[in-house]
Amino acid sequence: MGEALTGLKRSCMCCEVNESMINKEVTVMGWVQRRRDLGQLIFIALRDKTGLVQIAIDGNVAEKELFEKAESVRSEFVLAVRGQVAPRTEGNINPNMKTGKIEIIASELRILSEAETTPFQIEDNITVKDDLRFKYRYLDLRRPSQLNNLVLRHKVVQVMRNFLDQESFLEIETPILGISTPEGARDYLVPSRVHPGSFYGLPQSPQQYKQLLMLSGMDRYYQIAKCFRDEDLRADRQPEFTQVDMELSFIDVEDILDINERMMQKVFKDILDVDIPLPLKRMTYKEAMERFGSDKPDIRFGMELVNISEVVTGTDFAVFKTALEAGGSVRAINAKGCGTFPRKKIDKLVEFVKTYRAKGLAWIAINEDGSLKTQIAKFFTEEKLQEIVEKMEGKPGDLILICADQDKVVFDSLGALRLELSRILELTKADDFSFLWITEFPMLEWDEEESRFVAVHHPFTAPMDEDLPLLATDPGKVRAKAYDIVLNGYELGGGSIRIHRRDVQQKMFGLLGFTMEEAQARFGYFLDAFKYGAPPHGGLAFGLDRIIMLMRGASSIRDVIAFPKVKDASCPMTDAPTFVDEKQLDELAICINQEIVKAAETAE
């Protein structure tokens, strides 16, 4: 049974105990990291959120009851300890502990709570499956690395809040229960008991609310906003995530970029003491795709895409010829120093790009003597192969990898391949931060399945002023006043200047296939607000989880979220989502297909 805390007050945290407190009495509280029993001398490493301090109990000096109690202590017991701070002897100083030069000679010890053996050790550098970690997430969070992730998150948010306050932003909360809107991913829906058959939609972002705040005259708004998207998960994606969301009035693109890069500069300087030079680099969407095959390129290494379509035009190699005749392209990357890759390793790269719908890779390895080795030798003359090598600035020891297909497939395949090669070759470091703005995104893209244009960002993104005439003549060429901030191959945030003119908004809806009646049905309350005077406005939303992940050098955003979901959007700790009882369903006027329930129960 645990003892009461009555009469004891914690005087300091574990790592606050230092040499200036020698001979003073302190009271500390926390969890037992480990216990060492040396016969008549027991050492306990006590842990709280600040770290470890050593507790010493000498059986030759301590009262019998105190010593026996110390003997019964096990890992993860919760203790309160009162005692005198003493210096460690020279041979017992631990340079790896912040408190390694002192210890506390216990005069009182209370076992506040006992603990069973934990499913894994509470320490870093352990090997344990993620499912087990997240099932016992409250134990996982006791580990220093996981605790430090949340401390970092807290500090970043504090810096952001202070910065935005200095920039005259108001922090305003927007509703979680709202209307379901089409925003690119599936909504999470919440049934209404009061309105049977009707549902609230959880926000994928506060997009419309923050625009309405600009129409309300708030001028500058921000929010640390919870957002929800029902989409397939990956390392940097969760069904519920956090945005640093903002919107500003009477501004242009330059104003928004300036404020946000200054905020990022301050965050990285204050938290990591890393200097981010301003202004940040900029690159248009078109340039990013041509050079890196991605709209969120990692520019810390080269291996850029090169268009070799002109070089191979007129050849009889069917793969290249078919791609070019279909309006596609032939592009390549030069993997410096990879010419010695064995065939088995190259074949793995071929299989890798097939996951991005590429049909394969052609390759040319340049031997140390300058001779070429390639699986397409019989389709090309030696002179033509050398021409490709020259175009790629190939040198002995290089490996040229070539993809031919429609541009989207080529960009996706080679863009992903250069990242995979950088991982294999260890070309980047987690603490090398390279920021980049991507601008001038296409406003619209053609959806083959629906035979209509869809918005690349959302229907309220403004077109570039000089491209306005193209809305009527060539909508696919219209560029948007949209921008993304990218860090090390990850999109940190994105936004745009919004449409505030009703005539332009009507044109946009028409291009997206909405009649005005349909637009009014979907966005009526939002469009009505624009009748009463709308300021020019725009905004941006950062993915807070991704920022923390990259600052921490973590491999997944799950490690920087207190209680994340796993890959099937479930929570191993709580078993959410779960079925609810029939009474609740009846109140919500919901009927469940029992065949689906039985199938799910069988699968479990």
XYZ file of C-alpha atoms in Angstrom:
604
model
C 0.000 0.000 0.000
C 1.238 3.489 -0.774
C 2.039 5.948 1.986
C 0.465 9.385 2.320
C 2.276 12.531 1.275
C 0.938 14.437 4.273
C 3.522 16.716 5.846
C 6.034 16.583 3.002
C 6.473 19.317 0.412
C 8.750 18.991 -2.574
C 11.469 21.629 -2.207
C 13.022 21.214 -5.660
C 13.107 19.064 -8.771
C 15.684 16.281 -9.022
C 18.078 18.065 -11.370
C 17.815 21.327 -9.473
C 19.869 19.800 -6.674
C 23.441 21.085 -7.068
C 26.714 21.771 -5.267
C 25.474 25.073 -3.823
C 23.013 23.027 -1.709
C 25.646 20.862 0.015
C 24.780 20.344 3.714
C 21.251 21.668 3.084
C 18.096 19.588 3.507
C 15.954 18.989 0.400
C 12.844 17.007 -0.454
C 12.566 15.408 -3.885
C 9.918 13.192 -5.444
C 9.768 10.955 -8.481
C 10.099 7.470 -9.944
C 12.845 4.940 -9.270
C 15.010 4.544 -12.355
C 17.160 1.845 -10.758
C 18.361 0.582 -7.370
C 21.849 -0.700 -6.545
C 22.234 -2.807 -3.410
C 25.824 -3.033 -2.153
C 24.973 -4.809 1.078
C 25.010 -2.109 3.739
C 24.835 0.654 1.119
C 21.869 1.238 -1.196
C 21.823 3.728 -4.040
C 18.565 4.786 -5.719
C 18.489 6.794 -8.948
C 15.357 8.932 -8.622
C 13.817 10.415 -11.780
C 11.417 13.249 -12.475
C 10.874 15.300 -15.635
C 14.167 17.171 -15.114
C 16.338 14.053 -14.883
C 18.078 11.925 -12.231
C 19.501 12.449 -8.765
C 21.176 9.791 -6.604
C 19.753 8.880 -3.196
C 22.105 7.150 -0.743
C 21.012 5.044 2.267
C 23.830 3.781 4.501
C 22.755 0.826 6.648
C 25.426 1.641 9.196
C 23.932 5.055 9.858
C 20.292 5.019 8.737
C 17.465 3.843 10.952
C 16.574 0.178 10.509
C 13.032 0.945 9.210
C 14.380 3.373 6.603
C 16.978 0.888 5.357
C 14.479 -1.993 5.169
C 12.118 0.214 3.227
C 14.918 1.101 0.800
C 15.624 -2.618 0.340
C 12.018 -3.161 -0.786
C 12.140 -0.461 -3.481
C 11.935 -1.583 -7.111
C 12.044 0.161 -10.511
C 9.219 2.647 -11.139
C 8.143 2.835 -7.479
C 7.083 6.395 -6.708
C 9.015 7.889 -3.814
C 9.232 11.007 -1.687
C 12.686 11.454 -0.181
C 13.918 13.972 2.386
C 17.617 14.236 3.110
C 20.834 16.222 3.184
C 22.792 17.072 0.053
C 26.357 15.738 0.183
C 29.307 15.772 -2.224
C 30.218 12.483 -3.869
C 33.671 11.118 -3.261
C 36.149 11.666 -6.107
C 35.877 8.102 -7.403
C 32.061 8.164 -7.414
C 31.520 11.320 -9.481
C 29.382 10.567 -12.552
C 30.175 12.992 -15.422
C 27.195 11.647 -17.420
C 24.674 12.935 -14.868
C 23.810 16.593 -14.422
C 23.746 15.901 -10.676
C 26.770 13.597 -10.851
C 28.847 15.498 -8.279
C 26.322 15.269 -5.440
C 23.917 12.849 -3.806
C 21.179 13.039 -1.199
C 21.727 11.188 2.097
C 18.165 10.072 2.874
C 16.730 10.718 6.325
C 13.148 9.935 5.333
C 11.742 7.816 2.518
C 8.099 7.265 1.692
C 6.846 4.789 -0.876
C 3.921 6.706 -2.361
C 3.089 4.027 -4.928
C 4.418 0.591 -5.834
C 4.810 -0.597 -9.436
C 4.639 -3.882 -11.290
C 7.380 -4.831 -13.749
C 6.920 -2.660 -16.831
C 6.495 -4.244 -20.300
C 9.724 -2.538 -21.402
C 12.537 -0.670 -19.716
C 12.019 3.035 -19.080
C 15.149 4.267 -20.772
C 16.329 5.453 -24.165
C 18.008 3.296 -26.806
C 15.741 0.339 -26.128
C 14.506 -1.995 -28.856
C 10.743 -2.315 -28.584
C 7.975 -2.512 -31.179
C 5.961 0.652 -31.766
C 2.650 -1.112 -31.109
C 3.846 -2.001 -27.605
C 5.218 1.496 -26.989
C 1.943 3.104 -27.962
C -0.167 0.600 -26.043
C 1.702 1.737 -22.929
C 2.268 5.286 -24.125
C 2.099 6.693 -20.581
C 5.183 4.575 -19.794
C 6.876 5.440 -23.081
C 6.504 9.140 -22.234
C 8.549 8.616 -19.073
C 11.626 8.003 -21.241
C 13.838 11.126 -21.451
C 13.754 11.355 -25.266
C 9.956 11.252 -25.384
C 9.621 13.739 -22.535
C 12.095 16.055 -24.271
C 10.018 15.911 -27.464
C 7.018 17.335 -25.611
C 9.164 19.899 -23.801
C 10.501 21.038 -27.185
C 6.954 21.246 -28.540
C 5.900 23.404 -25.600
C 8.852 25.771 -26.042
C 8.296 26.157 -29.787
C 4.645 27.058 -29.269
C 5.600 29.613 -26.602
C 8.096 31.303 -28.945
C 5.505 31.379 -31.729
C 2.818 32.813 -29.488
C 5.115 35.558 -28.216
C 6.300 36.382 -31.734
C 2.785 36.604 -33.158
C 1.640 38.700 -30.207
C 4.438 41.176 -30.990
C 3.219 41.239 -34.599
C -0.309 42.307 -33.469
C -2.048 38.975 -34.034
C -5.086 37.963 -31.992
C -5.384 34.342 -30.861
C -8.970 33.317 -31.616
C -10.503 29.848 -31.342
C -12.794 28.547 -34.073
C -15.402 25.757 -33.793
C -14.587 22.054 -33.838
C -18.182 21.089 -34.636
C -18.907 22.628 -38.030
C -20.246 21.839 -41.476
C -18.792 19.136 -43.691
C -16.996 20.724 -46.659
C -15.064 19.298 -49.630
C -11.377 19.990 -48.937
C -9.494 17.123 -50.565
C -9.694 14.486 -47.818
C -12.597 12.696 -46.184
C -14.193 14.428 -43.216
C -14.661 12.895 -39.799
C -18.361 13.168 -39.012
C -20.106 13.581 -35.656
C -23.800 12.640 -35.478
C -26.215 15.056 -33.836
C -28.689 13.702 -31.260
C -30.747 16.900 -31.406
C -30.983 16.811 -35.189
C -31.444 13.105 -36.074
C -29.819 12.152 -39.354
C -27.634 15.258 -39.430
C -23.884 15.409 -38.861
C -21.228 17.892 -37.886
C -17.956 17.780 -39.801
C -14.732 18.052 -37.845
C -12.497 20.721 -39.430
C -9.783 19.656 -41.850
C -8.523 23.193 -41.266
C -10.180 26.411 -40.029
C -10.058 27.768 -43.607
C -13.483 29.336 -43.939
C -13.670 30.485 -40.321
C -10.372 32.339 -40.531
C -11.463 34.073 -43.735
C -14.692 35.077 -42.039
C -12.633 36.558 -39.206
C -10.931 38.784 -41.791
C -14.350 39.876 -43.006
C -15.153 40.574 -39.352
C -12.322 43.093 -39.171
C -9.999 41.094 -36.890
C -7.113 42.058 -39.219
C -4.614 39.477 -37.919
C -5.647 36.131 -36.458
C -3.782 33.008 -35.369
C -4.661 29.792 -33.617
C -2.946 26.600 -32.513
C -5.679 24.614 -34.211
C -6.656 20.960 -33.962
C -7.492 19.542 -37.398
C -8.897 16.211 -38.582
C -8.537 14.347 -41.877
C -9.665 10.818 -42.630
C -6.844 9.759 -44.935
C -4.248 7.014 -45.190
C -1.471 7.476 -42.651
C 2.302 7.671 -43.072
C 5.297 8.788 -41.024
C 4.412 12.499 -41.228
C 0.606 12.193 -41.194
C -1.986 11.617 -38.447
C -5.820 11.620 -38.486
C -5.747 14.430 -35.922
C -2.948 16.934 -36.064
C -2.087 20.476 -35.022
C -1.707 23.533 -37.229
C -0.262 26.932 -36.441
C -2.945 28.700 -38.414
C -2.980 32.375 -39.363
C -4.758 34.885 -41.588
C -3.970 38.551 -42.321
C -5.831 41.433 -43.989
C -4.614 44.156 -46.336
C -1.427 42.327 -47.254
C 0.241 40.701 -50.243
C 2.382 37.600 -50.709
C 5.575 39.388 -49.645
C 4.075 40.416 -46.296
C 3.104 36.845 -45.411
C 6.429 35.364 -46.471
C 8.318 37.991 -44.480
C 6.409 37.423 -41.233
C 6.622 33.645 -41.404
C 10.290 33.367 -42.280
C 11.113 35.769 -39.456
C 9.055 33.587 -37.110
C 10.914 30.458 -38.231
C 14.227 32.266 -37.809
C 13.323 33.193 -34.228
C 12.079 29.693 -33.351
C 15.261 28.004 -34.563
C 17.520 30.587 -32.917
C 15.731 30.649 -29.554
C 15.228 26.890 -29.288
C 18.177 25.295 -31.132
C 20.576 28.257 -31.359
C 20.626 27.717 -35.134
C 20.963 30.768 -37.354
C 18.625 30.738 -40.346
C 19.778 33.321 -42.917
C 17.072 35.530 -44.408
C 15.513 35.972 -46.845
C 14.844 32.272 -47.411
C 15.559 30.806 -50.821
C 12.681 30.840 -53.292
C 11.838 28.591 -56.202
C 8.812 28.448 -58.467
C 6.760 25.276 -58.612
C 7.819 24.762 -62.239
C 11.526 25.013 -61.397
C 11.172 22.688 -58.403
C 9.509 19.996 -60.492
C 12.003 20.311 -63.355
C 15.067 20.183 -61.081
C 13.951 17.912 -58.247
C 10.758 16.158 -59.379
C 8.976 17.412 -56.262
C 7.131 20.474 -55.003
C 8.818 19.936 -51.624
C 12.418 19.304 -52.658
C 15.271 18.462 -50.331
C 17.958 20.847 -51.607
C 20.694 19.719 -49.226
C 22.204 17.538 -51.962
C 22.386 17.595 -55.754
C 21.463 14.671 -57.994
C 19.085 16.962 -59.885
C 16.859 15.812 -62.724
C 18.071 16.544 -66.264
C 15.786 16.493 -69.309
C 17.523 14.410 -71.991
C 14.503 14.200 -74.313
C 16.258 16.121 -77.085
C 19.317 13.900 -76.880
C 17.327 10.674 -77.335
C 14.738 11.993 -79.811
C 14.815 9.960 -82.995
C 16.160 6.775 -81.419
C 14.367 3.472 -81.971
C 14.392 2.408 -78.334
C 10.657 1.729 -77.829
C 10.497 2.848 -74.193
C 11.875 6.325 -74.975
C 10.102 6.625 -78.313
C 6.659 5.738 -76.892
C 7.011 8.177 -73.996
C 7.994 11.075 -76.276
C 5.280 10.359 -78.831
C 2.697 10.399 -76.007
C 3.809 13.876 -74.942
C 5.975 12.702 -72.079
C 9.679 13.128 -71.456
C 12.921 11.277 -70.812
C 14.822 12.482 -67.754
C 17.745 11.234 -65.719
C 19.740 11.708 -62.537
C 23.455 11.171 -62.020
C 24.130 9.128 -58.890
C 27.720 10.206 -58.278
C 30.006 7.388 -57.186
C 27.360 4.674 -57.590
C 28.767 3.153 -60.780
C 30.126 0.237 -58.766
C 26.656 -0.773 -57.530
C 26.146 -4.518 -58.186
C 23.358 -5.495 -60.563
C 21.246 -6.756 -57.649
C 21.336 -3.319 -56.010
C 20.433 -1.564 -59.262
C 17.520 -3.978 -59.740
C 16.213 -2.906 -56.318
C 16.209 0.704 -57.523
C 14.244 -0.410 -60.602
C 11.656 -2.075 -58.375
C 11.567 1.018 -56.165
C 10.467 3.370 -58.976
C 7.778 0.924 -60.072
C 5.887 1.818 -56.884
C 5.579 5.300 -58.418
C 4.034 3.857 -61.601
C 7.270 3.965 -63.615
C 7.649 0.983 -65.930
C 11.326 0.718 -65.056
C 14.710 2.413 -65.253
C 17.366 2.481 -67.918
C 20.872 2.823 -66.497
C 24.388 3.547 -67.604
C 27.326 2.763 -65.307
C 30.595 4.529 -66.104
C 33.560 2.327 -65.322
C 36.804 3.712 -63.915
C 38.458 3.430 -67.350
C 35.619 5.459 -68.920
C 33.957 2.500 -70.635
C 30.197 2.095 -70.271
C 28.071 -0.726 -68.930
C 24.323 -0.599 -69.614
C 21.358 -2.873 -70.284
C 20.299 -0.702 -73.277
C 23.586 -0.964 -75.223
C 22.031 -2.816 -78.162
C 19.543 0.014 -78.792
C 22.115 2.823 -79.013
C 25.356 3.556 -80.760
C 28.442 4.152 -78.623
C 28.368 7.793 -79.760
C 24.762 8.282 -78.621
C 25.482 6.713 -75.230
C 28.453 9.058 -74.823
C 26.195 11.974 -75.748
C 23.836 11.009 -72.900
C 26.792 10.734 -70.525
C 28.060 14.183 -71.549
C 24.605 15.704 -71.074
C 24.576 14.207 -67.569
C 28.160 15.383 -66.865
C 29.047 11.785 -66.129
C 32.473 10.873 -64.773
C 34.134 7.513 -64.066
C 32.382 5.837 -61.148
C 28.983 7.490 -61.805
C 25.635 5.768 -62.364
C 23.110 7.441 -64.656
C 19.492 6.433 -64.027
C 16.925 7.223 -66.720
C 13.111 7.259 -66.609
C 10.756 7.760 -69.566
C 7.004 8.316 -69.201
C 4.430 11.046 -68.738
C 5.948 13.984 -66.842
C 4.037 13.277 -63.627
C 5.271 9.685 -63.485
C 8.844 10.739 -64.304
C 8.839 13.506 -61.691
C 7.326 11.281 -58.999
C 9.687 8.399 -59.754
C 12.982 10.273 -60.044
C 12.033 12.688 -57.274
C 11.507 9.766 -54.904
C 14.564 7.923 -56.244
C 16.959 10.774 -55.447
C 15.638 10.798 -51.869
C 16.071 7.033 -51.609
C 19.642 7.308 -52.888
C 20.396 10.093 -50.412
C 19.217 7.774 -47.652
C 21.321 4.869 -48.922
C 24.389 7.064 -49.387
C 23.785 9.063 -46.159
C 24.110 12.374 -47.981
C 22.269 14.497 -45.401
C 22.348 15.246 -41.695
C 19.250 15.787 -39.551
C 20.682 18.974 -38.011
C 21.386 20.606 -41.388
C 18.316 22.777 -41.916
C 17.654 24.060 -45.435
C 14.488 26.155 -45.850
C 12.844 27.032 -49.142
C 9.728 28.831 -50.371
C 7.892 27.235 -53.313
C 5.766 29.800 -55.174
C 3.551 30.153 -58.245
C 1.744 26.841 -57.920
C -0.699 25.895 -60.672
C -4.132 27.062 -59.704
C -5.980 24.156 -61.316
C -5.253 20.624 -62.457
C -7.295 18.407 -64.767
C -9.003 15.393 -63.195
C -9.209 12.655 -65.820
C -11.769 10.597 -63.894
C -14.199 13.478 -63.395
C -13.298 15.244 -66.674
C -13.059 18.630 -64.993
C -10.624 20.980 -63.330
C -10.026 20.704 -59.591
C -8.367 23.256 -57.327
C -4.755 22.456 -56.437
C -5.174 24.203 -53.067
C -8.819 25.156 -52.494
C -11.554 27.046 -54.386
C -10.787 30.354 -52.637
C -7.147 30.702 -53.754
C -6.511 33.849 -55.820
C -4.890 33.678 -59.267
C -1.802 35.696 -60.168
C -3.026 39.109 -61.386
C -1.278 38.776 -64.763
C -2.920 35.359 -65.308
C -6.510 36.536 -64.785
C -7.247 36.660 -68.565
C -6.205 32.990 -68.848
C -9.176 31.936 -66.703
C -11.323 32.348 -69.799
C -8.853 31.097 -72.427
C -6.414 28.577 -70.884
C -7.275 27.773 -67.244
C -4.612 25.052 -66.941
C -1.876 27.686 -67.287
C -3.156 29.943 -64.508
C -0.743 30.305 -61.606
C -1.986 30.815 -58.069
C -0.890 33.275 -55.417
C 0.002 30.215 -53.375
C 3.160 29.335 -51.497
C 4.594 26.493 -49.428
C 7.445 26.643 -46.959
C 9.634 23.546 -47.263
C 12.313 22.172 -44.944
C 14.576 19.228 -45.833
C 12.074 17.654 -48.200
C 9.000 18.196 -46.027
C 6.216 20.704 -46.527
C 6.140 22.633 -43.246
C 3.229 24.835 -44.202
C 1.308 26.348 -47.038
C -1.122 29.091 -47.837
C -2.302 31.605 -50.361
C -3.804 34.991 -50.995
C -7.574 34.512 -51.078
C -10.098 35.588 -53.678
C -11.996 38.597 -52.321
C -13.686 39.667 -55.584
C -17.095 38.099 -56.242
C -16.661 38.066 -60.045
C -13.389 36.140 -59.798
C -14.910 33.712 -57.307
C -17.818 33.073 -59.673
C -15.371 32.305 -62.506
C -13.497 29.925 -60.228
C -16.638 28.012 -59.278
C -17.577 27.776 -62.937
C -14.195 26.288 -63.830
C -14.550 23.769 -61.010
C -17.878 22.616 -62.448
C -20.161 24.256 -59.854
C -23.235 26.145 -60.921
C -23.944 29.189 -58.760
C -26.842 27.241 -57.236
C -24.511 24.377 -56.291
C -21.904 26.791 -54.946
C -24.574 28.533 -52.889
C -25.776 25.191 -51.529
C -22.255 24.192 -50.464
C -20.793 27.522 -49.383
C -23.827 29.752 -49.054
C -23.107 31.216 -45.610
C -19.523 31.879 -46.666
C -20.365 33.523 -49.980
C -23.098 35.637 -48.419
C -20.523 37.173 -46.079
C -18.573 38.500 -49.066
C -21.555 40.686 -50.042
C -20.793 43.016 -47.161
C -17.268 44.170 -47.938
C -14.263 41.863 -48.005
C -10.689 43.081 -47.460
C -7.829 41.608 -49.491
C -6.509 38.849 -47.259
C -4.406 35.716 -47.156
C -2.835 33.296 -44.761
C -0.733 30.287 -44.048
C -0.899 27.190 -41.858
C 2.134 25.357 -40.464
C 2.086 21.692 -39.511
C 3.296 21.987 -35.918
C 3.928 18.245 -35.591
C 6.215 18.231 -38.637
C 8.168 21.238 -37.374
C 8.855 19.508 -34.064
C 9.695 16.221 -35.815
C 12.350 17.906 -37.961
C 13.754 20.039 -35.156
C 14.061 16.940 -32.991
C 15.451 14.737 -35.770
C 12.667 12.201 -35.165
C 11.645 9.729 -37.857
C 7.887 10.103 -37.318
C 5.466 12.725 -36.037
C 4.039 10.057 -33.724
C 7.026 10.582 -31.435
C 6.276 14.282 -30.973
C 2.538 13.872 -30.263
C 1.543 12.943 -26.727
C -1.011 10.269 -27.644
C -0.808 9.448 -31.363
C -2.698 6.968 -33.492
C -0.948 4.091 -35.279
C -1.027 3.305 -38.999
C -4.658 2.117 -39.114
C -5.800 5.278 -37.247
C -6.466 3.313 -34.064
C -5.173 3.879 -30.530
C -3.569 0.742 -29.028
C -3.788 2.257 -25.554
C -7.539 2.956 -25.452
C -8.615 0.628 -28.300
C -10.334 3.584 -30.012
C -12.320 3.542 -32.209
C -14.793 1.205 -30.536
C -18.372 0.132 -31.050
C -20.984 1.886 -28.921
C -24.042 0.381 -27.316
C -27.414 0.244 -29.050
C -28.961 2.804 -26.695
C -26.508 5.448 -27.867
C -27.112 4.507 -31.483
C -30.873 4.737 -31.033
C -30.529 8.224 -29.518
C -28.492 9.275 -32.546
C -30.899 7.616 -34.994
C -28.079 5.485 -36.395
C -28.540 1.981 -37.746
C -25.437 -0.208 -38.000
C -25.058 -2.927 -40.627
C -24.624 -6.000 -38.414
C -22.768 -7.880 -41.141
C -20.059 -5.192 -41.027
C -19.912 -5.459 -37.219
C -19.547 -9.248 -37.333
C -16.841 -9.019 -39.987
C -14.924 -6.491 -37.877
C -15.229 -8.591 -34.723
C -14.016 -11.659 -36.612
C -11.024 -9.706 -37.954
C -10.095 -8.622 -34.422
